[in-house]
């Protein structure tokens, strides 16, 4: 009887081991296809749960609509540079939604609207790009800043590098700030502009901060601001005095009062 009992126990163990082997080694292509076809569920945190095995796969940054934001627009943005013709820019981004002229400078500013960012371009009288900027409209769109490994909405101003204040102002409706970094020979003698632009989605802030309007008496407040806040807008210009004067008139990012009509917050 004991021998029969041991035999029964051994058979049970063998059956269990065989069942495990079958589970891990499906019989054929049909079984594998069923496993491959397991349903996937993607949540708001850009994480996918695959089938019954609960395998978690991280996904690319996504927009609210579910499109892969950075991959969709990265190639187009990588072609932008000062000196590009208007024809080429419109080839890439279509017809601008807004166009404003600088009568005295004989130049004009055009704003192209995409689901995830505003592209602002200042064209010379010869229809060449003298400046362009990208302002993110989506908390999921965090493009890399040119000539840097940093990203919009992720990096603080102080982490990107030493900069020179360009402008800052506070009105009853909104606050704007911009600074510039001259790139010299490594950057083909261009200037990188970084901004906290009210037309874009606001970046995360470390703790509380007070908007600063920079002058000689608030150097400490300016440094605290740069350490606490990051840009939601970057721009690249040709470093000419004429181009910078146009930026002081129109801002690094698109006009706040124009873009808010688009309902970007909603």
mmCIF file of C-alpha atoms in Angstrom:
data_model
loop_
_atom_site.group_PDB
_atom_site.id
_atom_site.type_symbol
_atom_site.label_atom_id
_atom_site.label_comp_id
_atom_site.label_asym_id
_atom_site.label_seq_id
_atom_site.Cartn_x
_atom_site.Cartn_y
_atom_site.Cartn_z
ATOM 1 C CA UNK A 1 0.000 0.000 0.000
ATOM 2 C CA UNK A 2 2.857 2.339 0.845
ATOM 3 C CA UNK A 3 4.409 1.641 -2.548
ATOM 4 C CA UNK A 4 1.133 2.526 -4.258
ATOM 5 C CA UNK A 5 0.936 5.708 -2.231
ATOM 6 C CA UNK A 6 4.457 6.765 -3.238
ATOM 7 C CA UNK A 7 3.651 5.991 -6.847
ATOM 8 C CA UNK A 8 0.516 8.134 -6.707
ATOM 9 C CA UNK A 9 2.487 11.031 -5.181
ATOM 10 C CA UNK A 10 5.193 10.724 -7.794
ATOM 11 C CA UNK A 11 2.562 10.734 -10.560
ATOM 12 C CA UNK A 12 1.030 13.886 -9.115
ATOM 13 C CA UNK A 13 4.419 15.654 -9.037
ATOM 14 C CA UNK A 14 5.205 14.557 -12.584
ATOM 15 C CA UNK A 15 1.798 15.757 -13.784
ATOM 16 C CA UNK A 16 2.419 19.142 -12.157
ATOM 17 C CA UNK A 17 5.887 19.454 -13.722
ATOM 18 C CA UNK A 18 4.474 18.475 -17.115
ATOM 19 C CA UNK A 19 1.721 21.086 -16.807
ATOM 20 C CA UNK A 20 4.298 23.770 -16.007
ATOM 21 C CA UNK A 21 6.434 22.677 -18.989
ATOM 22 C CA UNK A 22 3.429 22.838 -21.333
ATOM 23 C CA UNK A 23 2.557 26.320 -20.044
ATOM 24 C CA UNK A 24 6.057 27.605 -20.692
ATOM 25 C CA UNK A 25 6.443 25.745 -23.999
ATOM 26 C CA UNK A 26 3.274 26.082 -26.113
ATOM 27 C CA UNK A 27 2.612 23.196 -28.467
ATOM 28 C CA UNK A 28 2.907 25.103 -31.736
ATOM 29 C CA UNK A 29 2.415 28.271 -33.816
ATOM 30 C CA UNK A 30 -1.279 28.409 -32.973
ATOM 31 C CA UNK A 31 -0.535 28.677 -29.267
ATOM 32 C CA UNK A 32 2.135 31.307 -29.851
ATOM 33 C CA UNK A 33 -0.184 33.408 -31.999
ATOM 34 C CA UNK A 34 -2.787 33.381 -29.253
ATOM 35 C CA UNK A 35 -0.198 34.556 -26.769
ATOM 36 C CA UNK A 36 1.000 37.301 -29.115
ATOM 37 C CA UNK A 37 -2.571 38.448 -29.605
ATOM 38 C CA UNK A 38 -3.175 39.135 -25.921
ATOM 39 C CA UNK A 39 -4.955 42.468 -25.404
ATOM 40 C CA UNK A 40 -3.062 45.577 -24.273
ATOM 41 C CA UNK A 41 -4.348 48.470 -22.205
ATOM 42 C CA UNK A 42 -2.601 51.863 -22.192
ATOM 43 C CA UNK A 43 -3.311 54.268 -19.332
ATOM 44 C CA UNK A 44 -2.809 57.981 -18.768
ATOM 45 C CA UNK A 45 0.637 57.404 -17.293
ATOM 46 C CA UNK A 46 1.972 56.122 -20.629
ATOM 47 C CA UNK A 47 2.306 52.564 -19.287
ATOM 48 C CA UNK A 48 0.948 49.510 -21.104
ATOM 49 C CA UNK A 49 -0.319 46.348 -19.387
ATOM 50 C CA UNK A 50 0.023 43.372 -21.768
ATOM 51 C CA UNK A 51 -2.422 40.466 -21.465
ATOM 52 C CA UNK A 52 -2.683 38.102 -18.520
ATOM 53 C CA UNK A 53 1.031 38.213 -17.760
ATOM 54 C CA UNK A 54 0.779 41.849 -16.534
ATOM 55 C CA UNK A 55 3.936 42.855 -18.386
ATOM 56 C CA UNK A 56 4.533 46.583 -17.984
ATOM 57 C CA UNK A 57 6.023 48.392 -20.965
ATOM 58 C CA UNK A 58 6.956 52.057 -20.781
ATOM 59 C CA UNK A 59 5.821 54.132 -23.752
ATOM 60 C CA UNK A 60 7.019 57.247 -25.552
ATOM 61 C CA UNK A 61 5.855 60.711 -24.376
ATOM 62 C CA UNK A 62 2.287 61.184 -25.569
ATOM 63 C CA UNK A 63 -0.088 64.041 -26.205
ATOM 64 C CA UNK A 64 -3.549 64.267 -24.673
ATOM 65 C CA UNK A 65 -4.968 62.952 -27.946
ATOM 66 C CA UNK A 66 -2.751 59.859 -27.727
ATOM 67 C CA UNK A 67 -0.396 60.643 -30.602
ATOM 68 C CA UNK A 68 3.325 60.200 -30.024
ATOM 69 C CA UNK A 69 4.186 63.879 -29.783
ATOM 70 C CA UNK A 70 7.924 64.148 -29.998
ATOM 71 C CA UNK A 71 8.379 61.515 -32.717
ATOM 72 C CA UNK A 72 5.729 63.155 -34.888
ATOM 73 C CA UNK A 73 7.303 66.621 -34.927
ATOM 74 C CA UNK A 74 10.959 66.011 -34.108
ATOM 75 C CA UNK A 75 12.053 65.620 -37.707
ATOM 76 C CA UNK A 76 10.396 68.854 -38.814
ATOM 77 C CA UNK A 77 11.840 70.897 -35.950
ATOM 78 C CA UNK A 78 15.322 69.525 -36.596
ATOM 79 C CA UNK A 79 15.265 71.225 -40.009
ATOM 80 C CA UNK A 80 14.597 74.679 -38.586
ATOM 81 C CA UNK A 81 17.479 77.178 -38.573
ATOM 82 C CA UNK A 82 18.211 80.848 -39.235
ATOM 83 C CA UNK A 83 18.697 81.503 -42.947
ATOM 84 C CA UNK A 84 15.988 79.076 -44.081
ATOM 85 C CA UNK A 85 13.647 80.435 -46.760
ATOM 86 C CA UNK A 86 9.981 81.122 -46.059
ATOM 87 C CA UNK A 87 9.093 78.726 -48.844
ATOM 88 C CA UNK A 88 10.914 75.898 -47.069
ATOM 89 C CA UNK A 89 9.287 76.707 -43.713
ATOM 90 C CA UNK A 90 5.809 76.620 -45.256
ATOM 91 C CA UNK A 91 6.748 73.382 -46.996
ATOM 92 C CA UNK A 92 7.365 71.891 -43.557
ATOM 93 C CA UNK A 93 4.599 73.493 -41.486
ATOM 94 C CA UNK A 94 1.991 74.813 -43.919
ATOM 95 C CA UNK A 95 0.549 78.312 -43.979
ATOM 96 C CA UNK A 96 0.970 80.279 -40.725
ATOM 97 C CA UNK A 97 -2.107 80.934 -38.598
ATOM 98 C CA UNK A 98 -0.973 84.453 -37.671
ATOM 99 C CA UNK A 99 1.179 87.009 -39.472
ATOM 100 C CA UNK A 100 2.279 90.387 -38.077
ATOM 101 C CA UNK A 101 4.415 93.025 -39.803
ATOM 102 C CA UNK A 102 7.154 95.223 -38.373
ATOM 103 C CA UNK A 103 6.673 98.216 -40.637
ATOM 104 C CA UNK A 104 9.797 100.137 -39.625
ATOM 105 C CA UNK A 105 12.070 97.090 -39.831
ATOM 106 C CA UNK A 106 10.502 95.802 -43.048
ATOM 107 C CA UNK A 107 10.185 92.346 -41.506
ATOM 108 C CA UNK A 108 7.341 90.210 -40.237
ATOM 109 C CA UNK A 109 6.542 87.545 -37.656
ATOM 110 C CA UNK A 110 4.562 84.398 -38.488
ATOM 111 C CA UNK A 111 3.108 81.888 -36.013
ATOM 112 C CA UNK A 112 2.463 78.281 -37.010
ATOM 113 C CA UNK A 113 0.112 76.286 -34.756
ATOM 114 C CA UNK A 114 0.439 72.544 -34.155
ATOM 115 C CA UNK A 115 -1.395 70.454 -31.533
ATOM 116 C CA UNK A 116 1.668 70.397 -29.279
ATOM 117 C CA UNK A 117 3.570 73.620 -29.880
ATOM 118 C CA UNK A 118 3.618 77.088 -31.401
ATOM 119 C CA UNK A 119 6.359 77.809 -33.928
ATOM 120 C CA UNK A 120 7.116 81.512 -34.192
ATOM 121 C CA UNK A 121 9.307 82.683 -37.080
ATOM 122 C CA UNK A 122 10.629 86.162 -37.850
ATOM 123 C CA UNK A 123 11.382 86.651 -41.539
ATOM 124 C CA UNK A 124 13.607 89.346 -43.001
ATOM 125 C CA UNK A 125 12.607 91.570 -45.902
ATOM 126 C CA UNK A 126 14.187 88.929 -48.145
ATOM 127 C CA UNK A 127 11.876 86.233 -46.666
ATOM 128 C CA UNK A 128 14.682 84.449 -44.821
ATOM 129 C CA UNK A 129 14.475 83.225 -41.218
ATOM 130 C CA UNK A 130 16.333 85.505 -38.793
ATOM 131 C CA UNK A 131 14.787 83.944 -35.673
ATOM 132 C CA UNK A 132 12.501 81.075 -34.719
ATOM 133 C CA UNK A 133 11.102 79.802 -31.423
ATOM 134 C CA UNK A 134 9.209 76.760 -30.153
ATOM 135 C CA UNK A 135 6.720 77.129 -27.289
ATOM 136 C CA UNK A 136 5.221 73.922 -25.932
ATOM 137 C CA UNK A 137 1.434 73.749 -25.609
ATOM 138 C CA UNK A 138 1.328 70.281 -24.072
ATOM 139 C CA UNK A 139 2.655 69.015 -20.757
ATOM 140 C CA UNK A 140 3.722 65.865 -22.618
ATOM 141 C CA UNK A 141 5.739 67.629 -25.302
ATOM 142 C CA UNK A 142 9.232 68.247 -23.889
ATOM 143 C CA UNK A 143 11.572 68.759 -26.845
ATOM 144 C CA UNK A 144 15.319 68.914 -26.451
ATOM 145 C CA UNK A 145 16.722 72.443 -26.368
ATOM 146 C CA UNK A 146 19.127 73.086 -29.282
ATOM 147 C CA UNK A 147 22.854 72.951 -28.476
ATOM 148 C CA UNK A 148 21.996 71.286 -25.154
ATOM 149 C CA UNK A 149 20.955 67.996 -23.580
ATOM 150 C CA UNK A 150 18.271 69.802 -21.541
ATOM 151 C CA UNK A 151 14.544 69.801 -22.306
ATOM 152 C CA UNK A 152 11.655 72.224 -22.057
ATOM 153 C CA UNK A 153 9.469 71.712 -18.961
ATOM 154 C CA UNK A 154 12.120 69.481 -17.376
ATOM 155 C CA UNK A 155 15.228 71.614 -16.879
ATOM 156 C CA UNK A 156 15.670 74.786 -14.829
ATOM 157 C CA UNK A 157 17.153 77.942 -16.357
ATOM 158 C CA UNK A 158 20.191 77.663 -14.095
ATOM 159 C CA UNK A 159 20.893 74.101 -15.283
ATOM 160 C CA UNK A 160 21.105 75.108 -18.926
ATOM 161 C CA UNK A 161 23.913 77.623 -18.450
ATOM 162 C CA UNK A 162 24.940 81.149 -17.580
ATOM 163 C CA UNK A 163 22.746 83.631 -19.379
ATOM 164 C CA UNK A 164 22.080 87.314 -19.883
ATOM 165 C CA UNK A 165 18.692 88.790 -19.049
ATOM 166 C CA UNK A 166 16.775 89.892 -22.145
ATOM 167 C CA UNK A 167 13.455 91.138 -20.766
ATOM 168 C CA UNK A 168 10.854 90.466 -18.081
ATOM 169 C CA UNK A 169 7.541 92.107 -17.288
ATOM 170 C CA UNK A 170 4.467 91.550 -15.175
ATOM 171 C CA UNK A 171 1.028 92.814 -16.174
ATOM 172 C CA UNK A 172 -2.413 92.355 -14.676
ATOM 173 C CA UNK A 173 -2.974 89.440 -17.100
ATOM 174 C CA UNK A 174 0.297 87.549 -17.417
ATOM 175 C CA UNK A 175 4.037 87.356 -16.746
ATOM 176 C CA UNK A 176 6.856 86.859 -19.235
ATOM 177 C CA UNK A 177 10.582 86.360 -18.899
ATOM 178 C CA UNK A 178 13.372 85.742 -21.424
ATOM 179 C CA UNK A 179 17.135 85.374 -21.380
ATOM 180 C CA UNK A 180 19.839 84.735 -23.951
ATOM 181 C CA UNK A 181 23.040 82.716 -24.300
ATOM 182 C CA UNK A 182 25.529 83.651 -27.015
ATOM 183 C CA UNK A 183 26.777 80.408 -28.553
ATOM 184 C CA UNK A 184 29.950 81.637 -30.236
ATOM 185 C CA UNK A 185 31.848 79.461 -32.694
ATOM 186 C CA UNK A 186 30.400 76.072 -31.484
ATOM 187 C CA UNK A 187 26.919 77.409 -32.213
ATOM 188 C CA UNK A 188 27.816 79.047 -35.540
ATOM 189 C CA UNK A 189 27.782 82.469 -33.794
ATOM 190 C CA UNK A 190 24.070 82.287 -33.083
ATOM 191 C CA UNK A 191 22.180 83.121 -29.914
ATOM 192 C CA UNK A 192 20.002 80.740 -27.912
ATOM 193 C CA UNK A 193 16.955 82.294 -26.264
ATOM 194 C CA UNK A 194 15.048 80.739 -23.364
ATOM 195 C CA UNK A 195 11.707 81.952 -22.111
ATOM 196 C CA UNK A 196 8.964 81.568 -19.560
ATOM 197 C CA UNK A 197 6.219 82.375 -22.066
ATOM 198 C CA UNK A 198 2.618 82.903 -21.025
ATOM 199 C CA UNK A 199 1.344 81.578 -24.371
ATOM 200 C CA UNK A 200 2.607 78.084 -23.520
ATOM 201 C CA UNK A 201 1.825 75.467 -20.888
ATOM 202 C CA UNK A 202 3.414 76.455 -17.594
ATOM 203 C CA UNK A 203 6.380 74.394 -16.358
ATOM 204 C CA UNK A 204 6.579 72.856 -12.901
ATOM 205 C CA UNK A 205 8.042 75.131 -10.238
ATOM 206 C CA UNK A 206 10.139 74.100 -7.227
ATOM 207 C CA UNK A 207 8.313 75.679 -4.302
ATOM 208 C CA UNK A 208 6.874 79.176 -4.344
ATOM 209 C CA UNK A 209 8.447 81.938 -6.383
ATOM 210 C CA UNK A 210 7.682 85.565 -7.084
ATOM 211 C CA UNK A 211 7.831 86.756 -10.695
ATOM 212 C CA UNK A 212 10.837 89.043 -10.974
ATOM 213 C CA UNK A 213 11.331 92.064 -13.172
ATOM 214 C CA UNK A 214 15.088 92.176 -13.358
ATOM 215 C CA UNK A 215 17.062 95.289 -12.472
ATOM 216 C CA UNK A 216 20.255 96.039 -10.566
ATOM 217 C CA UNK A 217 18.534 95.626 -7.203
ATOM 218 C CA UNK A 218 17.114 92.124 -7.485
ATOM 219 C CA UNK A 219 20.107 90.010 -8.483
ATOM 220 C CA UNK A 220 19.444 87.504 -5.677
ATOM 221 C CA UNK A 221 15.773 87.212 -6.635
ATOM 222 C CA UNK A 222 16.770 86.642 -10.257
ATOM 223 C CA UNK A 223 19.130 83.798 -9.316
ATOM 224 C CA UNK A 224 16.429 82.229 -7.141
ATOM 225 C CA UNK A 225 13.991 82.467 -10.041
ATOM 226 C CA UNK A 226 16.459 80.761 -12.416
ATOM 227 C CA UNK A 227 17.015 77.935 -9.925
ATOM 228 C CA UNK A 228 13.280 77.398 -9.316
ATOM 229 C CA UNK A 229 11.759 77.794 -12.773
ATOM 230 C CA UNK A 230 12.466 76.293 -16.180
ATOM 231 C CA UNK A 231 11.676 77.424 -19.725
ATOM 232 C CA UNK A 232 8.654 76.390 -21.736
ATOM 233 C CA UNK A 233 10.020 78.113 -24.824
ATOM 234 C CA UNK A 234 13.318 78.200 -26.712
ATOM 235 C CA UNK A 235 14.456 80.234 -29.682
ATOM 236 C CA UNK A 236 17.456 80.522 -31.993
ATOM 237 C CA UNK A 237 18.516 83.770 -33.666
ATOM 238 C CA UNK A 238 21.280 85.139 -35.848
ATOM 239 C CA UNK A 239 22.653 87.413 -33.070
ATOM 240 C CA UNK A 240 22.152 90.618 -35.053
ATOM 241 C CA UNK A 241 21.170 93.820 -33.264
ATOM 242 C CA UNK A 242 18.224 94.256 -35.625
ATOM 243 C CA UNK A 243 16.922 90.758 -34.829
ATOM 244 C CA UNK A 244 17.187 91.301 -31.085
ATOM 245 C CA UNK A 245 15.347 94.608 -31.340
ATOM 246 C CA UNK A 246 12.463 92.783 -33.024
ATOM 247 C CA UNK A 247 12.414 90.276 -30.141
ATOM 248 C CA UNK A 248 12.197 93.092 -27.625
ATOM 249 C CA UNK A 249 9.172 94.383 -29.535
ATOM 250 C CA UNK A 250 7.348 91.105 -30.084
ATOM 251 C CA UNK A 251 8.699 88.683 -27.456
ATOM 252 C CA UNK A 252 10.445 85.336 -27.783
ATOM 253 C CA UNK A 253 7.172 83.388 -27.866
ATOM 254 C CA UNK A 254 3.915 84.123 -29.698
ATOM 255 C CA UNK A 255 1.626 86.899 -28.535
ATOM 256 C CA UNK A 256 -0.331 85.898 -25.423
ATOM 257 C CA UNK A 257 -3.494 87.798 -26.350
ATOM 258 C CA UNK A 258 -3.608 86.188 -29.792
ATOM 259 C CA UNK A 259 -2.927 82.603 -28.733
ATOM 260 C CA UNK A 260 -5.362 82.585 -25.821
ATOM 261 C CA UNK A 261 -8.167 82.905 -28.369
ATOM 262 C CA UNK A 262 -7.295 79.362 -29.446
ATOM 263 C CA UNK A 263 -8.340 78.003 -26.068
ATOM 264 C CA UNK A 264 -4.990 76.276 -25.515
ATOM 265 C CA UNK A 265 -5.682 75.817 -21.813
ATOM 266 C CA UNK A 266 -8.664 73.570 -22.455
#
